[in-house]
Amino acid sequence: MNARMHLSGAHASQEPDDRERLAVAVEVLGLLADRTRLALLRRLGEGEADVTTLTGSCDATRTSVSQHLSRLRLAGLVTTRKEGRRVVYALRHGHLRRLVEEALQVADHRIRHLPSHD
């Protein structure tokens, strides 16, 4: 993973150039292009959860879920906090939740042959 994977967001005085924006967007979309990660992000869009809860919601092994969460955390897409011995995960921001929702709605349109709309 390269340094750009930490997606903390640019400050108003540090607007990214178009090349950088596109590169980061490609990296984010690349992370979403995995079934398990997409399922994890969809579940986290509903609210915080620990690994046990996330494992139950995405049809993957605990080891796989932990590895995917680690990748998402390193990329800056999810945050963590300790709650006793548990680690609780959350989406970093609502933009990601909406992006996942939109991708799933595109899938619904294709699967159900629904008409296009804005």
Coordinates of N, CA and C in Angstrom, one line a residue:
M1 N 0.8 -1.2 0.0 CA 0.0 0.0 0.0 C 0.9 1.2 0.0
N2 N 0.5 2.2 -0.8 CA 1.3 3.4 -0.8 C 0.8 4.5 0.1
A3 N 1.5 5.6 0.2 CA 1.1 6.6 1.2 C -0.2 7.2 0.9
R4 N -0.7 7.2 -0.4 CA -2.0 7.8 -0.7 C -3.1 7.1 -0.1
M5 N -2.9 5.8 0.3 CA -4.0 5.0 0.8 C -4.6 5.6 2.1
H6 N -3.9 6.4 2.8 CA -4.4 7.0 4.0 C -5.3 8.2 3.5
L7 N -6.6 8.0 3.6 CA -7.5 9.0 3.0 C -8.1 9.9 4.0
S8 N -7.2 10.7 4.6 CA -7.7 11.6 5.7 C -8.4 12.8 5.1
G9 N -8.3 13.1 3.9 CA -9.0 14.2 3.2 C -8.2 15.4 3.2
A10 N -8.3 16.2 2.1 CA -7.5 17.4 1.9 C -8.2 18.5 2.7
H11 N -7.4 19.4 3.2 CA -7.9 20.7 3.8 C -8.3 21.6 2.6
A12 N -9.1 22.6 2.9 CA -9.5 23.5 1.8 C -8.3 24.2 1.2
S13 N -7.3 24.5 1.9 CA -6.1 25.1 1.4 C -5.2 24.2 0.6
Q14 N -5.5 22.9 0.7 CA -4.7 21.9 0.0 C -5.5 21.1 -1.0
E15 N -6.2 21.7 -1.9 CA -7.0 21.0 -2.9 C -6.1 20.1 -3.7
P16 N -6.5 18.8 -3.8 CA -5.7 17.9 -4.6 C -5.9 18.2 -6.1
D17 N -4.8 17.9 -6.9 CA -5.0 18.1 -8.3 C -5.8 16.9 -8.8
D18 N -6.3 17.1 -10.1 CA -7.2 16.1 -10.6 C -6.6 14.7 -10.7
R19 N -5.3 14.6 -11.0 CA -4.6 13.3 -11.1 C -4.6 12.6 -9.8
E20 N -4.3 13.4 -8.7 CA -4.3 12.8 -7.4 C -5.7 12.3 -7.0
R21 N -6.7 13.1 -7.3 CA -8.1 12.8 -6.9 C -8.5 11.5 -7.6
L22 N -8.2 11.4 -8.9 CA -8.5 10.2 -9.7 C -7.8 9.0 -9.2
A23 N -6.5 9.1 -8.8 CA -5.7 8.0 -8.3 C -6.3 7.5 -7.0
V24 N -6.6 8.4 -6.1 CA -7.2 8.0 -4.8 C -8.5 7.3 -5.0
A25 N -9.4 7.9 -5.9 CA -10.7 7.3 -6.2 C -10.5 5.9 -6.8
V26 N -9.6 5.7 -7.6 CA -9.3 4.3 -8.2 C -8.9 3.4 -7.1
E27 N -8.1 3.8 -6.1 CA -7.7 3.0 -5.0 C -8.9 2.6 -4.1
V28 N -9.8 3.6 -3.8 CA -11.0 3.4 -3.0 C -11.9 2.4 -3.7
L29 N -12.1 2.6 -5.0 CA -13.0 1.7 -5.8 C -12.4 0.3 -5.8
G30 N -11.1 0.2 -5.9 CA -10.4 -1.1 -6.0 C -10.6 -1.8 -4.7
L31 N -10.6 -1.1 -3.5 CA -10.9 -1.8 -2.3 C -12.3 -2.2 -2.2
L32 N -13.2 -1.6 -2.8 CA -14.6 -2.0 -2.8 C -14.9 -3.1 -3.8
A33 N -13.9 -3.4 -4.6 CA -14.1 -4.4 -5.7 C -13.8 -5.8 -5.1
D34 N -14.1 -6.1 -3.9 CA -14.0 -7.4 -3.3 C -15.3 -7.7 -2.5
R35 N -15.8 -8.8 -2.7 CA -17.1 -9.2 -2.1 C -17.1 -9.0 -0.6
T36 N -16.1 -9.6 0.0 CA -16.1 -9.5 1.5 C -15.9 -8.1 2.0
R37 N -15.0 -7.3 1.4 CA -14.9 -6.0 1.9 C -16.1 -5.1 1.6
L38 N -16.8 -5.4 0.5 CA -18.0 -4.6 0.2 C -19.1 -5.0 1.2
A39 N -19.2 -6.3 1.6 CA -20.2 -6.7 2.6 C -19.8 -6.1 4.0
L40 N -18.6 -6.0 4.3 CA -18.2 -5.4 5.6 C -18.5 -4.0 5.6
L41 N -18.2 -3.3 4.5 CA -18.6 -1.8 4.5 C -20.1 -1.6 4.5
R42 N -20.8 -2.5 3.8 CA -22.3 -2.3 3.8 C -22.8 -2.5 5.3
R43 N -22.3 -3.5 6.0 CA -22.7 -3.7 7.4 C -22.3 -2.6 8.3
L44 N -21.0 -2.0 8.1 CA -20.6 -0.9 8.9 C -21.4 0.4 8.6
G45 N -22.0 0.4 7.4 CA -22.8 1.5 7.1 C -24.1 1.6 7.9
E46 N -24.4 0.5 8.6 CA -25.6 0.4 9.5 C -25.2 0.8 10.9
G47 N -23.9 0.8 11.2 CA -23.4 1.2 12.5 C -22.1 0.4 12.9
E48 N -21.6 0.8 14.0 CA -20.4 0.1 14.5 C -20.6 -1.3 14.7
A49 N -19.5 -2.1 14.6 CA -19.6 -3.5 14.9 C -18.2 -4.1 15.2
D50 N -18.2 -5.2 16.0 CA -16.9 -5.9 16.2 C -16.7 -7.0 15.2
V51 N -15.6 -7.7 15.3 CA -15.2 -8.7 14.3 C -16.2 -9.9 14.4
T52 N -16.7 -10.3 15.6 CA -17.7 -11.4 15.7 C -19.0 -11.0 14.9
T53 N -19.4 -9.8 15.1 CA -20.7 -9.4 14.5 C -20.5 -9.3 13.0
L54 N -19.3 -8.8 12.6 CA -19.0 -8.6 11.1 C -18.9 -10.0 10.5
T55 N -18.3 -10.9 11.2 CA -18.1 -12.3 10.6 C -19.4 -12.9 10.3
G56 N -20.4 -12.7 11.2 CA -21.7 -13.3 11.1 C -22.5 -12.6 9.9
S57 N -22.1 -11.4 9.5 CA -22.9 -10.7 8.5 C -22.3 -10.8 7.1
C58 N -21.2 -11.4 6.9 CA -20.6 -11.4 5.6 C -20.2 -12.7 5.0
D59 N -20.6 -13.8 5.6 CA -20.3 -15.1 5.0 C -18.8 -15.4 4.7
A60 N -18.0 -15.1 5.7 CA -16.5 -15.3 5.6 C -16.0 -15.8 6.9
T61 N -14.8 -16.3 6.9 CA -14.2 -16.8 8.1 C -13.7 -15.6 9.0
R62 N -13.5 -15.8 10.2 CA -13.1 -14.7 11.1 C -11.7 -14.3 10.7
T63 N -10.8 -15.2 10.3 CA -9.5 -14.8 9.8 C -9.6 -13.9 8.6
S64 N -10.4 -14.3 7.7 CA -10.6 -13.5 6.4 C -11.1 -12.1 6.8
V65 N -12.1 -12.1 7.6 CA -12.7 -10.8 8.0 C -11.7 -9.9 8.7
S66 N -10.9 -10.5 9.6 CA -9.8 -9.7 10.2 C -8.8 -9.1 9.3
Q67 N -8.5 -9.9 8.3 CA -7.5 -9.5 7.3 C -8.1 -8.3 6.4
H68 N -9.3 -8.5 6.0 CA -10.0 -7.4 5.2 C -10.1 -6.1 6.0
L69 N -10.5 -6.3 7.3 CA -10.7 -5.1 8.2 C -9.3 -4.4 8.3
S70 N -8.3 -5.2 8.5 CA -7.0 -4.6 8.6 C -6.6 -3.8 7.4
R71 N -6.9 -4.3 6.2 CA -6.6 -3.6 5.0 C -7.5 -2.3 4.9
L72 N -8.7 -2.4 5.2 CA -9.6 -1.2 5.2 C -9.1 -0.2 6.2
R73 N -8.6 -0.6 7.4 CA -8.1 0.3 8.4 C -6.8 1.0 7.9
L74 N -5.9 0.2 7.3 CA -4.7 0.8 6.8 C -5.0 1.8 5.7
A75 N -6.0 1.6 4.9 CA -6.4 2.5 3.9 C -7.1 3.7 4.4
G76 N -7.4 3.7 5.7 CA -8.1 4.9 6.2 C -9.6 4.9 6.0
L77 N -10.2 3.8 5.6 CA -11.6 3.8 5.3 C -12.5 3.4 6.5
V78 N -11.9 2.7 7.5 CA -12.6 2.4 8.7 C -11.7 2.9 9.9
T79 N -12.4 3.1 11.0 CA -11.7 3.5 12.3 C -12.0 2.4 13.3
T80 N -11.2 2.4 14.3 CA -11.3 1.4 15.4 C -11.3 2.2 16.7
R81 N -11.9 1.5 17.7 CA -11.8 2.0 19.1 C -12.0 0.7 19.9
K82 N -11.3 0.8 21.1 CA -11.4 -0.3 22.0 C -12.6 -0.2 22.9
E83 N -13.2 -1.3 23.2 CA -14.3 -1.4 24.1 C -14.0 -2.6 25.0
G84 N -13.3 -2.4 26.1 CA -12.8 -3.5 26.9 C -11.8 -4.3 26.0
R85 N -12.0 -5.5 25.8 CA -11.1 -6.3 25.0 C -11.5 -6.4 23.6
R86 N -12.7 -5.9 23.3 CA -13.2 -5.9 21.9 C -12.6 -4.7 21.1
V87 N -12.5 -4.9 19.8 CA -12.2 -3.8 18.9 C -13.4 -3.5 18.1
V88 N -13.9 -2.3 18.1 CA -15.1 -1.9 17.4 C -14.7 -1.1 16.2
Y89 N -15.3 -1.5 15.0 CA -15.0 -0.8 13.8 C -16.2 0.1 13.4
A90 N -15.8 1.1 12.6 CA -16.8 2.1 12.1 C -16.3 2.6 10.8
L91 N -17.2 3.1 9.9 CA -16.8 3.8 8.7 C -16.2 5.1 9.1
R92 N -15.2 5.5 8.3 CA -14.6 6.8 8.6 C -15.5 8.0 8.3
H93 N -16.3 7.9 7.2 CA -17.3 9.0 6.9 C -18.4 8.5 6.1
G94 N -19.5 9.3 6.0 CA -20.7 8.9 5.3 C -20.6 8.8 3.8
H95 N -19.6 9.4 3.2 CA -19.4 9.3 1.8 C -19.2 7.9 1.4
L96 N -18.5 7.1 2.2 CA -18.2 5.7 1.9 C -19.5 4.9 2.0
R97 N -20.3 5.2 3.0 CA -21.6 4.5 3.1 C -22.5 4.8 1.9
R98 N -22.5 6.0 1.5 CA -23.3 6.4 0.3 C -22.8 5.7 -1.0
L99 N -21.5 5.6 -1.1 CA -20.8 5.0 -2.3 C -21.2 3.5 -2.3
V100 N -21.1 2.9 -1.2 CA -21.5 1.4 -1.2 C -23.0 1.3 -1.5
E101 N -23.9 2.1 -1.0 CA -25.3 2.1 -1.3 C -25.6 2.3 -2.8
E102 N -24.9 3.2 -3.3 CA -25.1 3.5 -4.8 C -24.6 2.3 -5.6
A103 N -23.5 1.7 -5.3 CA -23.0 0.6 -6.0 C -24.0 -0.6 -5.9
L104 N -24.6 -0.8 -4.8 CA -25.6 -1.8 -4.6 C -26.9 -1.5 -5.4
Q105 N -27.2 -0.2 -5.4 CA -28.4 0.1 -6.2 C -28.2 0.0 -7.7
V106 N -27.0 0.2 -8.2 CA -26.6 -0.1 -9.6 C -26.8 -1.6 -9.8
A107 N -26.3 -2.4 -8.9 CA -26.4 -3.8 -9.0 C -27.9 -4.2 -9.1
D108 N -28.7 -3.6 -8.2 CA -30.2 -3.9 -8.2 C -30.8 -3.6 -9.6
H109 N -30.4 -2.5 -10.2 CA -30.9 -2.1 -11.5 C -30.6 -3.1 -12.6
R110 N -29.3 -3.6 -12.5 CA -28.9 -4.5 -13.5 C -29.5 -5.9 -13.4
I111 N -29.6 -6.3 -12.1 CA -30.2 -7.7 -11.8 C -31.7 -7.7 -12.2
R112 N -32.4 -6.6 -11.8 CA -33.8 -6.6 -11.9 C -34.3 -5.9 -13.2
H113 N -33.3 -5.5 -14.0 CA -33.6 -4.9 -15.3 C -34.5 -3.6 -15.1
L114 N -34.2 -2.8 -14.1 CA -34.9 -1.6 -13.8 C -34.5 -0.5 -14.7
P115 N -35.4 0.4 -15.0 CA -35.1 1.5 -15.9 C -34.1 2.5 -15.2
S116 N -33.3 3.2 -16.0 CA -32.4 4.2 -15.5 C -33.1 5.4 -15.0
H117 N -32.5 6.1 -14.1 CA -33.1 7.3 -13.6 C -32.0 8.1 -12.9
D118 N -32.2 9.4 -12.6 CA -31.3 10.3 -11.9 C -31.6 10.4 -10.5

